[in-house]
CSV table of N, CA and C in Angstrom, one decimal:
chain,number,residue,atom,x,y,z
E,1,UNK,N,-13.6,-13.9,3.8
E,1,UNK,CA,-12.4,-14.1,3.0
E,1,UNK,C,-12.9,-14.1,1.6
E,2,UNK,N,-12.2,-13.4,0.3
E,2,UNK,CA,-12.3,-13.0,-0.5
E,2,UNK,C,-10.9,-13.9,-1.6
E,3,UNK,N,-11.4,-14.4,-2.7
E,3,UNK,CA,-10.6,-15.1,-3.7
E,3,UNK,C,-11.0,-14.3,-5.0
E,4,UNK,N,-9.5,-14.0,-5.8
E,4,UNK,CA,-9.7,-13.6,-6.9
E,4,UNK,C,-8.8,-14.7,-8.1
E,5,UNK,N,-9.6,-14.6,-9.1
E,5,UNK,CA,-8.9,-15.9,-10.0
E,5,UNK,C,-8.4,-15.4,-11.3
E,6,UNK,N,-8.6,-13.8,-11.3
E,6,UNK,CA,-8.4,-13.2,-12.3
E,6,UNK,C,-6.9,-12.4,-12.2
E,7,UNK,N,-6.0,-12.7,-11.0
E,7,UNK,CA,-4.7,-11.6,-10.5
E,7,UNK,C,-5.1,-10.4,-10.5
E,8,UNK,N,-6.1,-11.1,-9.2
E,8,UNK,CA,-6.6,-9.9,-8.7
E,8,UNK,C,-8.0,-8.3,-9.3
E,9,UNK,N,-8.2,-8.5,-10.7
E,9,UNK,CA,-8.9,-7.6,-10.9
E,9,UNK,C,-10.4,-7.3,-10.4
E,10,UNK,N,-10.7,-9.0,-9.9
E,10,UNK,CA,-11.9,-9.0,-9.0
E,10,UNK,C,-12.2,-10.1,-8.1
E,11,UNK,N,-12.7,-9.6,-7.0
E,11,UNK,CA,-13.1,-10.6,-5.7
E,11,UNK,C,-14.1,-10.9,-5.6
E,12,UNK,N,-14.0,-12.1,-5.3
E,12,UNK,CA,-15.5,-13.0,-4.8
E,12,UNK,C,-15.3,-13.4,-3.3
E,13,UNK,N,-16.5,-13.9,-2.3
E,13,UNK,CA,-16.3,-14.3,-1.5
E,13,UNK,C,-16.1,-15.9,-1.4
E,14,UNK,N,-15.3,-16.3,-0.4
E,14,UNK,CA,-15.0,-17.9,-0.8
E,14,UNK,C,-15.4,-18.9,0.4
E,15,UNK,N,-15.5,-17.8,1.2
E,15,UNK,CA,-16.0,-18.7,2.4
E,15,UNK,C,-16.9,-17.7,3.1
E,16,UNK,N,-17.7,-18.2,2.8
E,16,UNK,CA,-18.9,-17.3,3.4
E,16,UNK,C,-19.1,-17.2,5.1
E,17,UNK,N,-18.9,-19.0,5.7
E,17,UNK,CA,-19.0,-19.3,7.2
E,17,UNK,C,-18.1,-18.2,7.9
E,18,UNK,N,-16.8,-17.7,7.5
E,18,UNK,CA,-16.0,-16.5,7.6
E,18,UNK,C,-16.1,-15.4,7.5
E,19,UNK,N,-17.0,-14.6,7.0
E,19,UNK,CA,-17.2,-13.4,6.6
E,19,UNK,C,-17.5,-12.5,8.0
E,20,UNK,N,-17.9,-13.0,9.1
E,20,UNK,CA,-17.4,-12.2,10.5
E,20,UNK,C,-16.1,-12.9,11.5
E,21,UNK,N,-15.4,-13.8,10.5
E,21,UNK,CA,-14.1,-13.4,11.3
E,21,UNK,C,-12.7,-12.4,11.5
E,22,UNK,N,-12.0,-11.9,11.9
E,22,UNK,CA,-11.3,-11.4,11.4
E,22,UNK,C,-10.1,-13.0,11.4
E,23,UNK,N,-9.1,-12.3,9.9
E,23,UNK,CA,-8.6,-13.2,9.2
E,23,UNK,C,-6.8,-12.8,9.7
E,24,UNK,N,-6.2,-13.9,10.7
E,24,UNK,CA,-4.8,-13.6,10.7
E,24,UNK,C,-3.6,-13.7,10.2
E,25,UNK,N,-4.2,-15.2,9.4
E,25,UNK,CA,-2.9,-15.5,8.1
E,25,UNK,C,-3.0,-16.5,7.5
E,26,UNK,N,-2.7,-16.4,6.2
E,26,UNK,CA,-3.0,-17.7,5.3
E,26,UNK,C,-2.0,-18.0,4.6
E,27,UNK,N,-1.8,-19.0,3.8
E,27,UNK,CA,-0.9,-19.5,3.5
E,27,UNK,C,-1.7,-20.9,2.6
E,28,UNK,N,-1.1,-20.7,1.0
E,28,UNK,CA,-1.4,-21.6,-0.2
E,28,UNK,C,-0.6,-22.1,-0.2
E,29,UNK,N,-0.5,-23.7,-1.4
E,29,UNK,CA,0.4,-24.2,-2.0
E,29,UNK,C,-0.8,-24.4,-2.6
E,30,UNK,N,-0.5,-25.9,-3.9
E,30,UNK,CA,-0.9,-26.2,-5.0
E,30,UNK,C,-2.0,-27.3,-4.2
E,31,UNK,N,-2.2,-27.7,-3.4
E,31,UNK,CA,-3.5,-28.9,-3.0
E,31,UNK,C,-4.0,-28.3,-1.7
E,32,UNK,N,-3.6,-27.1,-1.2
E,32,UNK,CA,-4.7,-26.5,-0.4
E,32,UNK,C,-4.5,-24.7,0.2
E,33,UNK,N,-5.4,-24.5,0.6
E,33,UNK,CA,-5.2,-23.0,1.6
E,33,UNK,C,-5.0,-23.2,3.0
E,34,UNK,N,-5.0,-22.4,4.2
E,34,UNK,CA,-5.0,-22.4,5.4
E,34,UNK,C,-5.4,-21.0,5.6
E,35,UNK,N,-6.1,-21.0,6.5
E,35,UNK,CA,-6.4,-19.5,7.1
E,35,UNK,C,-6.4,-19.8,9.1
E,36,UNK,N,-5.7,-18.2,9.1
E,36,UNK,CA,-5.8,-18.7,10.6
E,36,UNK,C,-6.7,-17.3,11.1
E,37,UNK,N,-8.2,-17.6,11.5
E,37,UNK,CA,-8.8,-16.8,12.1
E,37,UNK,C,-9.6,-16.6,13.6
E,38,UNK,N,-9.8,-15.6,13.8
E,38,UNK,CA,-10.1,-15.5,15.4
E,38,UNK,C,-11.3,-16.7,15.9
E,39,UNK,N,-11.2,-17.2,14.7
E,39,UNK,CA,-12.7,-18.6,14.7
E,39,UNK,C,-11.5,-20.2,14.8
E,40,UNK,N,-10.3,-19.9,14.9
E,40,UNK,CA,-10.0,-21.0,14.5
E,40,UNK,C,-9.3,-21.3,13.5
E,41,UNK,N,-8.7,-22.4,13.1
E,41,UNK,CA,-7.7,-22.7,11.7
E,41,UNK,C,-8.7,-23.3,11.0
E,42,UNK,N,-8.4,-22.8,9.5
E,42,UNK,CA,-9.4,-23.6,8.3
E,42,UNK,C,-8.4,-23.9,7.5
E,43,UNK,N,-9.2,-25.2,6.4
E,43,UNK,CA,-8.2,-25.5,5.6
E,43,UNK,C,-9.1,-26.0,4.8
E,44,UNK,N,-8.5,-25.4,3.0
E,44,UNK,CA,-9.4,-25.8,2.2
E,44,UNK,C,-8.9,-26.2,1.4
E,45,UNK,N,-9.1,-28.1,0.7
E,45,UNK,CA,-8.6,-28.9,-0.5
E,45,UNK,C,-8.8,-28.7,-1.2
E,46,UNK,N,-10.0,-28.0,-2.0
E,46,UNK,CA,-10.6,-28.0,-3.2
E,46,UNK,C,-10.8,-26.6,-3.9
E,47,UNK,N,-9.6,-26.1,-3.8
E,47,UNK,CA,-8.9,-24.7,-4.2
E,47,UNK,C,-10.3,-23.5,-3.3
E,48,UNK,N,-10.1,-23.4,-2.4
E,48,UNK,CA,-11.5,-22.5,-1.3
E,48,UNK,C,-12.6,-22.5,-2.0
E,49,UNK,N,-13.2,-23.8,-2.6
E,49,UNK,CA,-14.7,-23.7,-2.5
E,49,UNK,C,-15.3,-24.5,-1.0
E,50,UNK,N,-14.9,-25.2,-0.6
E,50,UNK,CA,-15.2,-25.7,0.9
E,50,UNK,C,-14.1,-25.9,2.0
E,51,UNK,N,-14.8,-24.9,3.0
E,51,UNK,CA,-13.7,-25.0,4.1
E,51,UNK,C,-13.9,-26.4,5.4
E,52,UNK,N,-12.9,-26.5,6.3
E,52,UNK,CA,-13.2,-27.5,7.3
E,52,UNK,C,-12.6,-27.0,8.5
E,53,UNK,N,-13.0,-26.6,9.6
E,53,UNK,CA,-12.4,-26.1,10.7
E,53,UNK,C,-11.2,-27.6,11.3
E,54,UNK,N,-10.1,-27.1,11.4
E,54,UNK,CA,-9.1,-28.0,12.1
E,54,UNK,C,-9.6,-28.1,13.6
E,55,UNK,N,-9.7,-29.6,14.1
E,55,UNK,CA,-10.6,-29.1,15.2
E,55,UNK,C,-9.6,-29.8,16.4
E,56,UNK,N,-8.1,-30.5,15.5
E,56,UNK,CA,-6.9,-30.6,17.1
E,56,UNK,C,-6.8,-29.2,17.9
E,57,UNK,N,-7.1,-28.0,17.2
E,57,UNK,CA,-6.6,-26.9,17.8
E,57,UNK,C,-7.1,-26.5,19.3
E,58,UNK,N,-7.1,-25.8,20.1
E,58,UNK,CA,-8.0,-25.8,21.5
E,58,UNK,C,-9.0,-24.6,21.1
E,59,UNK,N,-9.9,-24.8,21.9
E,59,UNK,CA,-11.0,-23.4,21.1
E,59,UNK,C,-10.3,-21.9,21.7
E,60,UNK,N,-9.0,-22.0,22.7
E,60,UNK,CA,-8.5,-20.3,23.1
E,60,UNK,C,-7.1,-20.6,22.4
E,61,UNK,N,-7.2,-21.0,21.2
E,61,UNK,CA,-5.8,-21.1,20.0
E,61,UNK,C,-6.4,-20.4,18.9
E,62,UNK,N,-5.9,-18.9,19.2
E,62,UNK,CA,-6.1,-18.3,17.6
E,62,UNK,C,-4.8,-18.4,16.8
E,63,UNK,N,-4.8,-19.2,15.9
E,63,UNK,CA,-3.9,-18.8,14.6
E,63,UNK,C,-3.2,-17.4,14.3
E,64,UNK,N,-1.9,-17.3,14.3
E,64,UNK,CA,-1.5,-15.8,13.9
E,64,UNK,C,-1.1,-15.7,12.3
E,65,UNK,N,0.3,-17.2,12.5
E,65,UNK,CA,0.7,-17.2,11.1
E,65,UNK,C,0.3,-18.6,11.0
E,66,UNK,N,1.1,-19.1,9.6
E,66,UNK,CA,1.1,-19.9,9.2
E,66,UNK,C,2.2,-20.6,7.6
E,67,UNK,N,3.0,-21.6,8.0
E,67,UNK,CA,3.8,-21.7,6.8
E,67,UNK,C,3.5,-23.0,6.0
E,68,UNK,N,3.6,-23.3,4.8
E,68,UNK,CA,3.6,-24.2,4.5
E,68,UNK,C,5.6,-24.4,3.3
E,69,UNK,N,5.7,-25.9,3.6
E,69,UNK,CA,6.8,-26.5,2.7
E,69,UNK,C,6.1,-28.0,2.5
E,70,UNK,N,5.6,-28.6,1.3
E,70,UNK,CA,5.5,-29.5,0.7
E,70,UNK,C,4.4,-30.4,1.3
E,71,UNK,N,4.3,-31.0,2.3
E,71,UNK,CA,3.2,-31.6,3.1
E,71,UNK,C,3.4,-31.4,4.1
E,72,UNK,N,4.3,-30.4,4.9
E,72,UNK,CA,5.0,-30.2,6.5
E,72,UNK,C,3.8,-28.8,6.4
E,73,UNK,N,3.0,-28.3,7.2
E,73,UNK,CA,2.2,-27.4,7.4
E,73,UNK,C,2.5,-27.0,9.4
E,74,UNK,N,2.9,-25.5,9.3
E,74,UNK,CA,3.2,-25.2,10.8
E,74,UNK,C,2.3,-24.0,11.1
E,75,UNK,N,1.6,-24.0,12.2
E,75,UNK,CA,0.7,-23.2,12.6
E,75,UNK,C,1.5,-22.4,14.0
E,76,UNK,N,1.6,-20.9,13.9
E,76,UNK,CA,2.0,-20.2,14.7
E,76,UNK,C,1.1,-19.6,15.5
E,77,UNK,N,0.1,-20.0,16.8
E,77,UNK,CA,-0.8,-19.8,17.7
E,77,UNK,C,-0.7,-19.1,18.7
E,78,UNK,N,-1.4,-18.6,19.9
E,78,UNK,CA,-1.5,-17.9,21.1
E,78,UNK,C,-1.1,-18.8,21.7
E,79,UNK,N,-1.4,-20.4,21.3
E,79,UNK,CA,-1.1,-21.3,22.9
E,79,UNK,C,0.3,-22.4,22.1
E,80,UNK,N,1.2,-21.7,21.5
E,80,UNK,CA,2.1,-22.8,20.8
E,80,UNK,C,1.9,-22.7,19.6
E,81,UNK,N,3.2,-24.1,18.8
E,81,UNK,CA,3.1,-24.2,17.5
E,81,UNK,C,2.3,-25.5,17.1
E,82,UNK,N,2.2,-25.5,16.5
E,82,UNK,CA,0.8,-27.1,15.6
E,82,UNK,C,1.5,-27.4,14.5
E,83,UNK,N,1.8,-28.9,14.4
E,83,UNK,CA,2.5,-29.0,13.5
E,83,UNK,C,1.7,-30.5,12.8
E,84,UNK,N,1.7,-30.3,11.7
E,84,UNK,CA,1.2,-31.5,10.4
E,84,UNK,C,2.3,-31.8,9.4
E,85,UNK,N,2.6,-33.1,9.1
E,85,UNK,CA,3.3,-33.7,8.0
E,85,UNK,C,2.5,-34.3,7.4
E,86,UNK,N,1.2,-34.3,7.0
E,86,UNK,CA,0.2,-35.4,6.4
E,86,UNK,C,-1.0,-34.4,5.9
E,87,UNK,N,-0.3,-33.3,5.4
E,87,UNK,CA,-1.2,-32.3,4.8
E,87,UNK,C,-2.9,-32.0,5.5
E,88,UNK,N,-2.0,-31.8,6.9
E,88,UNK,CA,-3.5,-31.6,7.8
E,88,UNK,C,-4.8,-31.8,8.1
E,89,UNK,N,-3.5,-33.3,8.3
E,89,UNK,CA,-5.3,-34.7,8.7
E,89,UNK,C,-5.1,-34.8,10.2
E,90,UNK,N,-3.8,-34.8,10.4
E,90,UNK,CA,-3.5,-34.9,12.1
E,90,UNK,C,-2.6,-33.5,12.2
E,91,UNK,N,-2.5,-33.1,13.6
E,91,UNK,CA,-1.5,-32.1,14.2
E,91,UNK,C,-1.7,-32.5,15.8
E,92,UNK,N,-0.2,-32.1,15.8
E,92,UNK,CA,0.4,-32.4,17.1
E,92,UNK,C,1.3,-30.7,17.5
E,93,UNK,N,1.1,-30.9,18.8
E,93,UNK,CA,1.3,-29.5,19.6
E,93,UNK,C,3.0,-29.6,19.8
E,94,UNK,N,3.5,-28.5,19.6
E,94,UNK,CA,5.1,-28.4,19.4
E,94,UNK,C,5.9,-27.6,19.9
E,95,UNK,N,5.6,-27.4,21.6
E,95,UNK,CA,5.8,-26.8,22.3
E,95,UNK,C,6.8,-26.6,23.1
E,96,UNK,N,8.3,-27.7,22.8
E,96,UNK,CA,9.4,-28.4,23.8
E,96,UNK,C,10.5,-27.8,24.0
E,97,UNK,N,10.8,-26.7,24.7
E,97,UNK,CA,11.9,-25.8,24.5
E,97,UNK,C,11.7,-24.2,24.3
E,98,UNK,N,10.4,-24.1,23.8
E,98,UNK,CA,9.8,-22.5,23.8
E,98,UNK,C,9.5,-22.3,25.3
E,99,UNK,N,10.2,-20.6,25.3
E,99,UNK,CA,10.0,-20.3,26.9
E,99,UNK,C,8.7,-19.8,26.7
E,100,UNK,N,8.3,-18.7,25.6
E,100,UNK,CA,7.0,-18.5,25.4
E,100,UNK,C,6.0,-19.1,24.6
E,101,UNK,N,4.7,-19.5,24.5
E,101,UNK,CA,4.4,-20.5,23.9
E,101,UNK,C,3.7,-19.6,22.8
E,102,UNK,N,3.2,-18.2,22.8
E,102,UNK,CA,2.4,-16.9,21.9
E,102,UNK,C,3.6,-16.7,20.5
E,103,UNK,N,2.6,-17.6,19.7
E,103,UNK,CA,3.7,-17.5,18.7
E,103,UNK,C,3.1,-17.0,17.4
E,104,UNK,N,3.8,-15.5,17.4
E,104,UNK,CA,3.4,-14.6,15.9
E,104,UNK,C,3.3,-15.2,15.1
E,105,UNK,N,5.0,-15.6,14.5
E,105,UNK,CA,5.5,-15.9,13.7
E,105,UNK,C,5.6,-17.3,12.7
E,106,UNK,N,5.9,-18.2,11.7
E,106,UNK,CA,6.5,-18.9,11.4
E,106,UNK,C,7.3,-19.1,10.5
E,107,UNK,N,8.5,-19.4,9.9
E,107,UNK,CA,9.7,-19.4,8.7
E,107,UNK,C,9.7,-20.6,8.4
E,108,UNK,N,9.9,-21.5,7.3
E,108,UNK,CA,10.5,-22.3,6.8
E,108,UNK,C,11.4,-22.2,5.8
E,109,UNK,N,12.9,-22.9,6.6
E,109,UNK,CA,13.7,-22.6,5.5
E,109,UNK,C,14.3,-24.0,5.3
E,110,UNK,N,15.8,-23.9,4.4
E,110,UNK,CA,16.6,-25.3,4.5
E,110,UNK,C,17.3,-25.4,6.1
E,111,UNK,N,17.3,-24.0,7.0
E,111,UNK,CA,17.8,-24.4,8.2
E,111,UNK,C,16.9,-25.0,8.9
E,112,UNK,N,15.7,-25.2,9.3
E,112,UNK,CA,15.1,-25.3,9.9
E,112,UNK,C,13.7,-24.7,9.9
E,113,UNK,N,12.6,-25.0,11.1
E,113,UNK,CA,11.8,-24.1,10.7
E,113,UNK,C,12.0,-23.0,12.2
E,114,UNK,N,11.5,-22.0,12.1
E,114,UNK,CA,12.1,-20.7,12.7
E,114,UNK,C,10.4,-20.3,13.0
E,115,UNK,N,10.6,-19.7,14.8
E,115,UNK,CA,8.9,-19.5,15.6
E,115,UNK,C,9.6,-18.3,16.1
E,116,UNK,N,8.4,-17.2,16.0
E,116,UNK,CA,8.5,-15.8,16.5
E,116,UNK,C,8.1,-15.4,17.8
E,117,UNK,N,8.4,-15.6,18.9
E,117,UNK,CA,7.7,-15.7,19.9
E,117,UNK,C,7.6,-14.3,20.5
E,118,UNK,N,7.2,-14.0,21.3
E,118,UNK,CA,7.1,-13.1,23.0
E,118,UNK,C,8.8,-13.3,23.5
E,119,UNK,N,9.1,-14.3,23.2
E,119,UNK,CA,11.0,-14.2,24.1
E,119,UNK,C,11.9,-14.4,22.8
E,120,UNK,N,11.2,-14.2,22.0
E,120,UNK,CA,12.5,-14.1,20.6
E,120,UNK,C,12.5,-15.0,19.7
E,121,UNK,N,14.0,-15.5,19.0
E,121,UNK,CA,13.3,-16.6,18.1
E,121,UNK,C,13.6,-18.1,17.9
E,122,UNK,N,13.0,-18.8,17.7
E,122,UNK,CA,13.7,-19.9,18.0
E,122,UNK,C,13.4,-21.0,16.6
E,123,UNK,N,14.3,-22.0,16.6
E,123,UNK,CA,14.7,-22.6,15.7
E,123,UNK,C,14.4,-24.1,15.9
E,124,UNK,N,14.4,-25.1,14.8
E,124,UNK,CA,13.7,-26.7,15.6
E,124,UNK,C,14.5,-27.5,13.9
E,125,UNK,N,15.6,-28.1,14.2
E,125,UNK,CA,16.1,-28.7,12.8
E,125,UNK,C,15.4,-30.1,12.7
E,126,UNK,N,14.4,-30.3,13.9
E,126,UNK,CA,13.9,-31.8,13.7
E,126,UNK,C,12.2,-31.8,13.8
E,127,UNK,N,11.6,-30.8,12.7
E,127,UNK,CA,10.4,-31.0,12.4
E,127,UNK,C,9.4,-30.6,13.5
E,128,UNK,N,10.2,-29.7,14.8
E,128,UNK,CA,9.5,-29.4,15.5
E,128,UNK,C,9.5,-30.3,16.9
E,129,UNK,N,10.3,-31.1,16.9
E,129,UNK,CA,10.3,-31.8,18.3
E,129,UNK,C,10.9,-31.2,19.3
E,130,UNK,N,11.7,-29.5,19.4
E,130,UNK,CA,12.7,-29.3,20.4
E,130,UNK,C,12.9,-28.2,19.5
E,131,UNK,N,12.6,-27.3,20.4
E,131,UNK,CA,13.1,-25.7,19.9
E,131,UNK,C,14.2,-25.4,20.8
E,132,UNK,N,14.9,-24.3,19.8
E,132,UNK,CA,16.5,-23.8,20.5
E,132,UNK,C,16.1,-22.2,19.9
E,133,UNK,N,16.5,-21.5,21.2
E,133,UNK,CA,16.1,-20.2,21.4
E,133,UNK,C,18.0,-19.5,20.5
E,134,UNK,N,17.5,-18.9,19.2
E,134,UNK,CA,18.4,-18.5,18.7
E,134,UNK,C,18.3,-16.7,18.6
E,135,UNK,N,18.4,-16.0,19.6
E,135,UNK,CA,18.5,-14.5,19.4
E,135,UNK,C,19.8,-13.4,19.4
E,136,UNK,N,20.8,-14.4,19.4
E,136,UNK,CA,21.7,-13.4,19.9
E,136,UNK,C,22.0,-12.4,18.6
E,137,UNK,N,21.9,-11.4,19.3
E,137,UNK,CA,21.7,-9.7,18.6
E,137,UNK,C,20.4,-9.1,18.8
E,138,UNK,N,19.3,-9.7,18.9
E,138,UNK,CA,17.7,-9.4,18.7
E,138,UNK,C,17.4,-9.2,20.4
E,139,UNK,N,16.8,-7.7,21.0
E,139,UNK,CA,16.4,-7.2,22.0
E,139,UNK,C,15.0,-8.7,21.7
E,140,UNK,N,15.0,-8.5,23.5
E,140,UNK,CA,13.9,-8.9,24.2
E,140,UNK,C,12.8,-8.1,24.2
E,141,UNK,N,12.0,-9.1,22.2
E,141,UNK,CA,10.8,-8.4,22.1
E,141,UNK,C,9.8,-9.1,21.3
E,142,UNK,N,8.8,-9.4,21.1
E,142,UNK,CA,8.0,-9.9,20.3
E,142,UNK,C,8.1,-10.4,18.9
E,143,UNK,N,8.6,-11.1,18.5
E,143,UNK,CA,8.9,-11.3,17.1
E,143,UNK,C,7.7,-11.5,16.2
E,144,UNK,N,7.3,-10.8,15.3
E,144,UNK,CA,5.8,-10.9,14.7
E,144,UNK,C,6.1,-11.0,13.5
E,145,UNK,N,7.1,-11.1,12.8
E,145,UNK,CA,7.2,-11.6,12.0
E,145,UNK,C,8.5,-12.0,11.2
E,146,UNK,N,8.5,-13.3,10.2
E,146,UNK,CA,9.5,-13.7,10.0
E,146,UNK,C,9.9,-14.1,8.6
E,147,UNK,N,10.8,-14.0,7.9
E,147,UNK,CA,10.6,-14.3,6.7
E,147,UNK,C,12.3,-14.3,6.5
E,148,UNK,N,12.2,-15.2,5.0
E,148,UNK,CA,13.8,-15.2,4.8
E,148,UNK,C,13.8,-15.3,3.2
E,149,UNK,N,15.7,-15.0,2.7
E,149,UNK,CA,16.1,-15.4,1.0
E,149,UNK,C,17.4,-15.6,1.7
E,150,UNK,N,17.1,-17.2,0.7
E,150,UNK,CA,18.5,-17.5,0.7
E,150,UNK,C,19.3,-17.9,2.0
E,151,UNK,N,20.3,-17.7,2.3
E,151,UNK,CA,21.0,-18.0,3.8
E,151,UNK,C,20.6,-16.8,4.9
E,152,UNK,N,19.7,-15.5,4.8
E,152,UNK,CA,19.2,-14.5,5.3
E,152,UNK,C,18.3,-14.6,6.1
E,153,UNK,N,17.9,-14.3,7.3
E,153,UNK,CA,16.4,-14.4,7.9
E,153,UNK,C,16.0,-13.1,8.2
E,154,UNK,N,14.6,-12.8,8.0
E,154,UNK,CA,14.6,-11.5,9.1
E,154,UNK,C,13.7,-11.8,9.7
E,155,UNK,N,13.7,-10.8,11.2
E,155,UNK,CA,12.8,-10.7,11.8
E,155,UNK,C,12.4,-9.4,12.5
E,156,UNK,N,11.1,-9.2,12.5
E,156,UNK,CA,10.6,-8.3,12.5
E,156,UNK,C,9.9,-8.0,14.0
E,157,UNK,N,9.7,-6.8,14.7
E,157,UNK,CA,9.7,-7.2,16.4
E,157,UNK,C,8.7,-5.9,16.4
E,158,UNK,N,8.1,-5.8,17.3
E,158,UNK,CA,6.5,-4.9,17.3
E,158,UNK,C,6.5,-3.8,17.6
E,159,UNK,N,8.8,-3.6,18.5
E,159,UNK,CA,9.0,-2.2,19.2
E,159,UNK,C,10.0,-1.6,18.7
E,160,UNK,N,11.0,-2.6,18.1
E,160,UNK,CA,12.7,-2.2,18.3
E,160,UNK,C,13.1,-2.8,16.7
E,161,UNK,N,12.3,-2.8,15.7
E,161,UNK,CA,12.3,-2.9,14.2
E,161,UNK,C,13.1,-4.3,13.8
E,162,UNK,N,13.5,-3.9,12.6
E,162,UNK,CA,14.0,-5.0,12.0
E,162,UNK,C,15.1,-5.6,12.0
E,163,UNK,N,15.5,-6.9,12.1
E,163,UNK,CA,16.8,-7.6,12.0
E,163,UNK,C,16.8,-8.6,10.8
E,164,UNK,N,18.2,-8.7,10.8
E,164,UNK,CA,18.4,-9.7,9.7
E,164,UNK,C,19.7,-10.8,10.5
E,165,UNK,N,19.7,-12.4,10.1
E,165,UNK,CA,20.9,-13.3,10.8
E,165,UNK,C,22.2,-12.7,9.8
């Protein structure tokens, strides 16, 4: 993994323990990083000069995505979603209502936060306690990716392209 502090005009390495992982998704705010790699979720407080492996995760949970909103941090995994409200001291597995638990994707919006799965996409207005499978329009297909503006969502599917709500 590679950090530039100059926008971009030059890279350093920032985590060296990483330099044979491959890297699936990260995600900043202002008091930390996340990276989700074929090694595991990391997360670094002290702007990536030292990393700490998240170690609630199971060792066959690779990290795909990852979102953050304020101290709520959601991890989109192979075996489910992981979810932290305490800027990822604890995480708890958020699995209640997903038919598939292989989750690309993650969105956080003011609706909710929104998981990309293998059976489509689904939505959780209560911090992840109970997902509701919200696809109607969207073919039965992998959702890999998700992102939104505004009242808009899209999602993005691995065979049958792009949608928007």
């Amino acid at each position: 993994m590679f950090v530039s502090s100059d926008g971009g005009e030059s890279w350093q390495v920032t985590a060296p323990q990483l330099t044979q992982s491959n890297i699936f998704a990260l995600a900043a705010s202002d008091q930390y990083i996340l990276a989700g790699t074929s090694e595991g979720l990391y997360i670094s407080k002290d702007g990536a000069v030292t990393w700490n492996q998240v170690t609630e995760l199971p060792e066959n949970s690779t990290p795909l995505s990852i979102a953050i909103q304020d101290e709520l941090i959601v991890a989109g995994t192979t075996t489910g979603v992981f979810i932290t409200s305490d800027r990822g001291e604890t995480w708890s597995l958020s699995n209640n209502g997903l038919a598939s638990v292989f989750t690309g994707s993650i969105y956080i919006s003011p609706y909710g936060i929104f998981a990309g799965t293998v059976s489509g996409v689904y939505r959780s207005t209560n911090q992840g306690e109970h997902w509701t499978r919200v696809s109607t329009g969207l073919p039965a297909s992998f959702v890999g990716v998700l992102t939104g503006s505004g009242d808009t969502i899209y999602a993005g599917t691995n065979t049958t392209g792009l949608y928007r709500s």
